[in-house]
mmCIF file with all atom_site columns, C-alpha atoms in Angstrom:
data_model
loop_
_atom_site.group_PDB
_atom_site.id
_atom_site.type_symbol
_atom_site.label_atom_id
_atom_site.label_alt_id
_atom_site.label_comp_id
_atom_site.label_asym_id
_atom_site.label_entity_id
_atom_site.label_seq_id
_atom_site.pdbx_PDB_ins_code
_atom_site.Cartn_x
_atom_site.Cartn_y
_atom_site.Cartn_z
_atom_site.occupancy
_atom_site.B_iso_or_equiv
_atom_site.pdbx_formal_charge
_atom_site.auth_seq_id
_atom_site.auth_comp_id
_atom_site.auth_asym_id
_atom_site.auth_atom_id
_atom_site.pdbx_PDB_model_num
ATOM 1   C CA . UNK A 1 1   ? 88.316  156.548 124.790 1.00 85.00 ? 1   UNK A CA 1
ATOM 2   C CA . UNK A 1 2   ? 87.266  155.941 121.195 1.00 88.00 ? 2   UNK A CA 1
ATOM 3   C CA . UNK A 1 3   ? 88.831  159.198 120.033 1.00 94.00 ? 3   UNK A CA 1
ATOM 4   C CA . UNK A 1 4   ? 92.058  158.413 121.887 1.00 91.00 ? 4   UNK A CA 1
ATOM 5   C CA . UNK A 1 5   ? 92.138  154.886 120.457 1.00 90.00 ? 5   UNK A CA 1
ATOM 6   C CA . UNK A 1 6   ? 91.503  156.168 116.937 1.00 93.00 ? 6   UNK A CA 1
ATOM 7   C CA . UNK A 1 7   ? 94.167  158.829 117.339 1.00 94.00 ? 7   UNK A CA 1
ATOM 8   C CA . UNK A 1 8   ? 96.620  156.164 118.518 1.00 91.00 ? 8   UNK A CA 1
ATOM 9   C CA . UNK A 1 9   ? 95.945  154.240 115.323 1.00 92.00 ? 9   UNK A CA 1
ATOM 10  C CA . UNK A 1 10  ? 96.461  157.403 113.278 1.00 94.00 ? 10  UNK A CA 1
ATOM 11  C CA . UNK A 1 11  ? 99.702  158.168 115.123 1.00 95.00 ? 11  UNK A CA 1
ATOM 12  C CA . UNK A 1 12  ? 100.921 154.638 114.388 1.00 93.00 ? 12  UNK A CA 1
ATOM 13  C CA . UNK A 1 13  ? 100.023 155.102 110.727 1.00 94.00 ? 13  UNK A CA 1
ATOM 14  C CA . UNK A 1 14  ? 102.008 158.333 110.668 1.00 95.00 ? 14  UNK A CA 1
ATOM 15  C CA . UNK A 1 15  ? 105.009 156.609 112.279 1.00 94.00 ? 15  UNK A CA 1
ATOM 16  C CA . UNK A 1 16  ? 104.773 153.854 109.655 1.00 94.00 ? 16  UNK A CA 1
ATOM 17  C CA . UNK A 1 17  ? 104.589 156.430 106.867 1.00 95.00 ? 17  UNK A CA 1
ATOM 18  C CA . UNK A 1 18  ? 107.618 158.330 108.187 1.00 94.00 ? 18  UNK A CA 1
ATOM 19  C CA . UNK A 1 19  ? 109.526 155.057 108.679 1.00 91.00 ? 19  UNK A CA 1
ATOM 20  C CA . UNK A 1 20  ? 108.630 153.925 105.165 1.00 91.00 ? 20  UNK A CA 1
ATOM 21  C CA . UNK A 1 21  ? 106.848 150.720 106.168 1.00 93.00 ? 21  UNK A CA 1
ATOM 22  C CA . UNK A 1 22  ? 103.253 149.505 106.148 1.00 93.00 ? 22  UNK A CA 1
ATOM 23  C CA . UNK A 1 23  ? 101.115 150.081 109.235 1.00 92.00 ? 23  UNK A CA 1
ATOM 24  C CA . UNK A 1 24  ? 100.480 146.340 109.656 1.00 91.00 ? 24  UNK A CA 1
ATOM 25  C CA . UNK A 1 25  ? 104.249 145.789 109.520 1.00 94.00 ? 25  UNK A CA 1
ATOM 26  C CA . UNK A 1 26  ? 104.736 148.393 112.259 1.00 93.00 ? 26  UNK A CA 1
ATOM 27  C CA . UNK A 1 27  ? 102.073 146.715 114.407 1.00 91.00 ? 27  UNK A CA 1
ATOM 28  C CA . UNK A 1 28  ? 103.897 143.404 113.993 1.00 92.00 ? 28  UNK A CA 1
ATOM 29  C CA . UNK A 1 29  ? 107.134 145.143 115.010 1.00 92.00 ? 29  UNK A CA 1
ATOM 30  C CA . UNK A 1 30  ? 105.403 146.378 118.153 1.00 90.00 ? 30  UNK A CA 1
ATOM 31  C CA . UNK A 1 31  ? 104.209 142.870 118.996 1.00 91.00 ? 31  UNK A CA 1
ATOM 32  C CA . UNK A 1 32  ? 107.696 141.482 118.387 1.00 92.00 ? 32  UNK A CA 1
ATOM 33  C CA . UNK A 1 33  ? 109.174 144.171 120.616 1.00 90.00 ? 33  UNK A CA 1
ATOM 34  C CA . UNK A 1 34  ? 106.676 143.441 123.399 1.00 90.00 ? 34  UNK A CA 1
ATOM 35  C CA . UNK A 1 35  ? 106.806 139.633 123.160 1.00 89.00 ? 35  UNK A CA 1
ATOM 36  C CA . UNK A 1 36  ? 110.428 139.174 122.214 1.00 88.00 ? 36  UNK A CA 1
ATOM 37  C CA . UNK A 1 37  ? 111.589 136.503 119.809 1.00 90.00 ? 37  UNK A CA 1
ATOM 38  C CA . UNK A 1 38  ? 108.594 134.553 118.461 1.00 92.00 ? 38  UNK A CA 1
ATOM 39  C CA . UNK A 1 39  ? 107.826 132.111 115.680 1.00 92.00 ? 39  UNK A CA 1
ATOM 40  C CA . UNK A 1 40  ? 105.943 133.208 112.587 1.00 91.00 ? 40  UNK A CA 1
ATOM 41  C CA . UNK A 1 41  ? 103.067 130.980 113.739 1.00 91.00 ? 41  UNK A CA 1
ATOM 42  C CA . UNK A 1 42  ? 102.858 132.808 117.071 1.00 92.00 ? 42  UNK A CA 1
ATOM 43  C CA . UNK A 1 43  ? 102.926 136.159 115.282 1.00 93.00 ? 43  UNK A CA 1
ATOM 44  C CA . UNK A 1 44  ? 100.088 134.947 113.047 1.00 92.00 ? 44  UNK A CA 1
ATOM 45  C CA . UNK A 1 45  ? 98.089  133.830 116.103 1.00 89.00 ? 45  UNK A CA 1
ATOM 46  C CA . UNK A 1 46  ? 98.549  137.139 117.913 1.00 88.00 ? 46  UNK A CA 1
ATOM 47  C CA . UNK A 1 47  ? 97.771  139.339 114.903 1.00 88.00 ? 47  UNK A CA 1
ATOM 48  C CA . UNK A 1 48  ? 95.043  137.249 113.311 1.00 86.00 ? 48  UNK A CA 1
ATOM 49  C CA . UNK A 1 49  ? 96.914  137.381 110.000 1.00 90.00 ? 49  UNK A CA 1
ATOM 50  C CA . UNK A 1 50  ? 97.437  134.247 107.965 1.00 91.00 ? 50  UNK A CA 1
ATOM 51  C CA . UNK A 1 51  ? 100.831 132.562 108.026 1.00 89.00 ? 51  UNK A CA 1
ATOM 52  C CA . UNK A 1 52  ? 101.208 133.547 104.376 1.00 92.00 ? 52  UNK A CA 1
ATOM 53  C CA . UNK A 1 53  ? 100.595 137.200 105.209 1.00 93.00 ? 53  UNK A CA 1
ATOM 54  C CA . UNK A 1 54  ? 103.055 136.964 108.107 1.00 94.00 ? 54  UNK A CA 1
ATOM 55  C CA . UNK A 1 55  ? 105.702 135.587 105.738 1.00 93.00 ? 55  UNK A CA 1
ATOM 56  C CA . UNK A 1 56  ? 105.258 138.725 103.619 1.00 95.00 ? 56  UNK A CA 1
ATOM 57  C CA . UNK A 1 57  ? 105.428 140.977 106.694 1.00 95.00 ? 57  UNK A CA 1
ATOM 58  C CA . UNK A 1 58  ? 108.597 139.288 107.942 1.00 95.00 ? 58  UNK A CA 1
ATOM 59  C CA . UNK A 1 59  ? 110.171 139.419 104.468 1.00 95.00 ? 59  UNK A CA 1
ATOM 60  C CA . UNK A 1 60  ? 109.516 143.178 104.273 1.00 95.00 ? 60  UNK A CA 1
ATOM 61  C CA . UNK A 1 61  ? 110.727 143.836 107.824 1.00 94.00 ? 61  UNK A CA 1
ATOM 62  C CA . UNK A 1 62  ? 113.844 141.754 107.233 1.00 94.00 ? 62  UNK A CA 1
ATOM 63  C CA . UNK A 1 63  ? 114.563 143.607 103.979 1.00 93.00 ? 63  UNK A CA 1
ATOM 64  C CA . UNK A 1 64  ? 114.189 146.898 105.870 1.00 91.00 ? 64  UNK A CA 1
ATOM 65  C CA . UNK A 1 65  ? 116.723 145.658 108.451 1.00 93.00 ? 65  UNK A CA 1
ATOM 66  C CA . UNK A 1 66  ? 114.198 145.715 111.310 1.00 94.00 ? 66  UNK A CA 1
ATOM 67  C CA . UNK A 1 67  ? 114.034 141.983 112.096 1.00 95.00 ? 67  UNK A CA 1
ATOM 68  C CA . UNK A 1 68  ? 116.037 138.863 111.490 1.00 95.00 ? 68  UNK A CA 1
ATOM 69  C CA . UNK A 1 69  ? 115.199 135.187 111.304 1.00 94.00 ? 69  UNK A CA 1
ATOM 70  C CA . UNK A 1 70  ? 117.006 133.027 113.843 1.00 93.00 ? 70  UNK A CA 1
ATOM 71  C CA . UNK A 1 71  ? 117.104 129.240 113.863 1.00 89.00 ? 71  UNK A CA 1
ATOM 72  C CA . UNK A 1 72  ? 116.362 127.460 117.123 1.00 83.00 ? 72  UNK A CA 1
ATOM 73  C CA . UNK A 1 73  ? 119.585 126.038 118.512 1.00 84.00 ? 73  UNK A CA 1
ATOM 74  C CA . UNK A 1 74  ? 117.845 122.804 119.625 1.00 84.00 ? 74  UNK A CA 1
ATOM 75  C CA . UNK A 1 75  ? 115.527 122.297 116.648 1.00 83.00 ? 75  UNK A CA 1
ATOM 76  C CA . UNK A 1 76  ? 117.030 123.698 113.443 1.00 78.00 ? 76  UNK A CA 1
ATOM 77  C CA . UNK A 1 77  ? 113.657 123.382 111.682 1.00 80.00 ? 77  UNK A CA 1
ATOM 78  C CA . UNK A 1 78  ? 112.172 125.991 114.008 1.00 86.00 ? 78  UNK A CA 1
ATOM 79  C CA . UNK A 1 79  ? 112.693 129.630 113.066 1.00 90.00 ? 79  UNK A CA 1
ATOM 80  C CA . UNK A 1 80  ? 112.175 132.628 115.321 1.00 93.00 ? 80  UNK A CA 1
ATOM 81  C CA . UNK A 1 81  ? 111.612 136.210 114.289 1.00 95.00 ? 81  UNK A CA 1
ATOM 82  C CA . UNK A 1 82  ? 113.671 138.658 116.362 1.00 94.00 ? 82  UNK A CA 1
ATOM 83  C CA . UNK A 1 83  ? 113.831 142.441 116.366 1.00 93.00 ? 83  UNK A CA 1
ATOM 84  C CA . UNK A 1 84  ? 117.178 143.985 115.430 1.00 93.00 ? 84  UNK A CA 1
ATOM 85  C CA . UNK A 1 85  ? 117.938 146.046 118.572 1.00 90.00 ? 85  UNK A CA 1
ATOM 86  C CA . UNK A 1 86  ? 119.577 148.901 116.679 1.00 88.00 ? 86  UNK A CA 1
ATOM 87  C CA . UNK A 1 87  ? 116.470 149.209 114.522 1.00 86.00 ? 87  UNK A CA 1
ATOM 88  C CA . UNK A 1 88  ? 114.287 149.834 117.574 1.00 84.00 ? 88  UNK A CA 1
ATOM 89  C CA . UNK A 1 89  ? 116.272 152.981 118.371 1.00 85.00 ? 89  UNK A CA 1
ATOM 90  C CA . UNK A 1 90  ? 115.627 154.230 114.847 1.00 87.00 ? 90  UNK A CA 1
ATOM 91  C CA . UNK A 1 91  ? 111.888 153.603 115.100 1.00 90.00 ? 91  UNK A CA 1
ATOM 92  C CA . UNK A 1 92  ? 111.793 154.793 118.691 1.00 89.00 ? 92  UNK A CA 1
ATOM 93  C CA . UNK A 1 93  ? 112.743 158.316 117.717 1.00 93.00 ? 93  UNK A CA 1
ATOM 94  C CA . UNK A 1 94  ? 109.360 158.713 116.010 1.00 95.00 ? 94  UNK A CA 1
ATOM 95  C CA . UNK A 1 95  ? 107.638 158.125 119.347 1.00 94.00 ? 95  UNK A CA 1
ATOM 96  C CA . UNK A 1 96  ? 109.474 160.944 121.140 1.00 95.00 ? 96  UNK A CA 1
ATOM 97  C CA . UNK A 1 97  ? 106.725 163.521 120.411 1.00 96.00 ? 97  UNK A CA 1
ATOM 98  C CA . UNK A 1 98  ? 104.100 161.119 121.808 1.00 95.00 ? 98  UNK A CA 1
ATOM 99  C CA . UNK A 1 99  ? 106.217 160.332 124.856 1.00 96.00 ? 99  UNK A CA 1
ATOM 100 C CA . UNK A 1 100 ? 106.749 164.038 125.557 1.00 97.00 ? 100 UNK A CA 1
ATOM 101 C CA . UNK A 1 101 ? 103.023 164.729 125.155 1.00 96.00 ? 101 UNK A CA 1
ATOM 102 C CA . UNK A 1 102 ? 102.117 161.909 127.536 1.00 95.00 ? 102 UNK A CA 1
ATOM 103 C CA . UNK A 1 103 ? 104.705 163.049 130.086 1.00 97.00 ? 103 UNK A CA 1
ATOM 104 C CA . UNK A 1 104 ? 103.131 166.514 129.993 1.00 97.00 ? 104 UNK A CA 1
ATOM 105 C CA . UNK A 1 105 ? 99.707  164.970 130.575 1.00 96.00 ? 105 UNK A CA 1
ATOM 106 C CA . UNK A 1 106 ? 100.966 162.762 133.431 1.00 96.00 ? 106 UNK A CA 1
ATOM 107 C CA . UNK A 1 107 ? 102.641 165.714 135.138 1.00 97.00 ? 107 UNK A CA 1
ATOM 108 C CA . UNK A 1 108 ? 99.173  167.131 135.793 1.00 97.00 ? 108 UNK A CA 1
ATOM 109 C CA . UNK A 1 109 ? 98.178  164.183 138.006 1.00 98.00 ? 109 UNK A CA 1
ATOM 110 C CA . UNK A 1 110 ? 99.132  163.150 141.529 1.00 97.00 ? 110 UNK A CA 1
ATOM 111 C CA . UNK A 1 111 ? 100.783 159.788 142.176 1.00 97.00 ? 111 UNK A CA 1
ATOM 112 C CA . UNK A 1 112 ? 97.493  158.485 143.582 1.00 98.00 ? 112 UNK A CA 1
ATOM 113 C CA . UNK A 1 113 ? 95.610  159.578 140.451 1.00 97.00 ? 113 UNK A CA 1
ATOM 114 C CA . UNK A 1 114 ? 98.253  157.991 138.239 1.00 97.00 ? 114 UNK A CA 1
ATOM 115 C CA . UNK A 1 115 ? 97.934  154.685 140.134 1.00 97.00 ? 115 UNK A CA 1
ATOM 116 C CA . UNK A 1 116 ? 94.175  154.779 139.510 1.00 97.00 ? 116 UNK A CA 1
ATOM 117 C CA . UNK A 1 117 ? 94.707  155.542 135.817 1.00 96.00 ? 117 UNK A CA 1
ATOM 118 C CA . UNK A 1 118 ? 97.234  152.725 135.554 1.00 96.00 ? 118 UNK A CA 1
ATOM 119 C CA . UNK A 1 119 ? 94.802  150.331 137.193 1.00 97.00 ? 119 UNK A CA 1
ATOM 120 C CA . UNK A 1 120 ? 92.075  151.458 134.811 1.00 96.00 ? 120 UNK A CA 1
ATOM 121 C CA . UNK A 1 121 ? 94.382  151.048 131.789 1.00 94.00 ? 121 UNK A CA 1
ATOM 122 C CA . UNK A 1 122 ? 95.415  147.542 132.834 1.00 96.00 ? 122 UNK A CA 1
ATOM 123 C CA . UNK A 1 123 ? 91.823  146.474 133.463 1.00 96.00 ? 123 UNK A CA 1
ATOM 124 C CA . UNK A 1 124 ? 90.676  148.056 130.185 1.00 94.00 ? 124 UNK A CA 1
ATOM 125 C CA . UNK A 1 125 ? 93.395  146.108 128.375 1.00 92.00 ? 125 UNK A CA 1
ATOM 126 C CA . UNK A 1 126 ? 92.178  142.852 129.929 1.00 96.00 ? 126 UNK A CA 1
ATOM 127 C CA . UNK A 1 127 ? 88.618  143.739 128.935 1.00 95.00 ? 127 UNK A CA 1
ATOM 128 C CA . UNK A 1 128 ? 89.732  144.449 125.381 1.00 91.00 ? 128 UNK A CA 1
ATOM 129 C CA . UNK A 1 129 ? 91.510  141.083 125.209 1.00 90.00 ? 129 UNK A CA 1
ATOM 130 C CA . UNK A 1 130 ? 88.376  139.280 126.411 1.00 93.00 ? 130 UNK A CA 1
ATOM 131 C CA . UNK A 1 131 ? 86.184  141.180 123.941 1.00 92.00 ? 131 UNK A CA 1
ATOM 132 C CA . UNK A 1 132 ? 88.572  140.380 121.090 1.00 87.00 ? 132 UNK A CA 1
ATOM 133 C CA . UNK A 1 133 ? 88.497  136.668 121.911 1.00 87.00 ? 133 UNK A CA 1
ATOM 134 C CA . UNK A 1 134 ? 84.694  136.728 122.130 1.00 88.00 ? 134 UNK A CA 1
ATOM 135 C CA . UNK A 1 135 ? 84.431  138.403 118.735 1.00 88.00 ? 135 UNK A CA 1
ATOM 136 C CA . UNK A 1 136 ? 86.946  135.973 117.208 1.00 86.00 ? 136 UNK A CA 1
ATOM 137 C CA . UNK A 1 137 ? 84.523  133.233 118.218 1.00 84.00 ? 137 UNK A CA 1
ATOM 138 C CA . UNK A 1 138 ? 82.170  134.493 115.512 1.00 88.00 ? 138 UNK A CA 1
ATOM 139 C CA . UNK A 1 139 ? 84.716  134.027 112.714 1.00 85.00 ? 139 UNK A CA 1
ATOM 140 C CA . UNK A 1 140 ? 83.653  130.471 111.869 1.00 85.00 ? 140 UNK A CA 1
ATOM 141 C CA . UNK A 1 141 ? 79.956  131.234 112.134 1.00 89.00 ? 141 UNK A CA 1
ATOM 142 C CA . UNK A 1 142 ? 78.057  132.228 108.978 1.00 89.00 ? 142 UNK A CA 1
ATOM 143 C CA . UNK A 1 143 ? 76.635  135.769 109.299 1.00 88.00 ? 143 UNK A CA 1
ATOM 144 C CA . UNK A 1 144 ? 73.028  134.540 109.261 1.00 89.00 ? 144 UNK A CA 1
ATOM 145 C CA . UNK A 1 145 ? 73.709  132.248 112.238 1.00 88.00 ? 145 UNK A CA 1
ATOM 146 C CA . UNK A 1 146 ? 75.554  134.782 114.371 1.00 88.00 ? 146 UNK A CA 1
ATOM 147 C CA . UNK A 1 147 ? 73.841  135.981 117.528 1.00 87.00 ? 147 UNK A CA 1
ATOM 148 C CA . UNK A 1 148 ? 72.417  139.479 117.573 1.00 85.00 ? 148 UNK A CA 1
ATOM 149 C CA . UNK A 1 149 ? 74.883  141.379 119.741 1.00 84.00 ? 149 UNK A CA 1
ATOM 150 C CA . UNK A 1 150 ? 73.197  143.942 121.956 1.00 84.00 ? 150 UNK A CA 1
ATOM 151 C CA . UNK A 1 151 ? 74.536  145.853 124.904 1.00 81.00 ? 151 UNK A CA 1
ATOM 152 C CA . UNK A 1 152 ? 73.035  144.703 128.177 1.00 83.00 ? 152 UNK A CA 1
ATOM 153 C CA . UNK A 1 153 ? 71.899  147.428 130.547 1.00 83.00 ? 153 UNK A CA 1
ATOM 154 C CA . UNK A 1 154 ? 73.762  147.095 133.809 1.00 81.00 ? 154 UNK A CA 1
ATOM 155 C CA . UNK A 1 155 ? 73.419  149.173 136.919 1.00 81.00 ? 155 UNK A CA 1
ATOM 156 C CA . UNK A 1 156 ? 76.377  151.419 137.479 1.00 78.00 ? 156 UNK A CA 1
ATOM 157 C CA . UNK A 1 157 ? 78.405  150.997 140.640 1.00 77.00 ? 157 UNK A CA 1
ATOM 158 C CA . UNK A 1 158 ? 78.707  154.067 142.807 1.00 71.00 ? 158 UNK A CA 1
#
């Protein structure tokens, strides 16, 4: 799992390099694509970046033609960041080799096995979200006052 996760990060870095943007900018693009139109504040919350850093990310992505700022129709003070749909197709082409590789992997499994793997992936994602939130809870705590994190031994289910 760790190797696969690390390789996913490296693949994303390679996509960013080929696309000519920073890896953090690409990750923000992915979040925008998954969440849809969001405010800069929401993007900052999701990524953990400061609002100032997000302004820089959005400026760079807008300059590259990948996103646009859209004013809220009801509250003109509110600005949303939206992906430029045509830009997604351009970035999407860099994921074709990964998609083909994953299709080849999936073709080796039965439908029942794929359902199990999908269940595992969804549950692992939820676990990762919970772990991320738990770790974020340490951000305001000085290092000397942080609890000593140790893995608890748990019996394995059979």
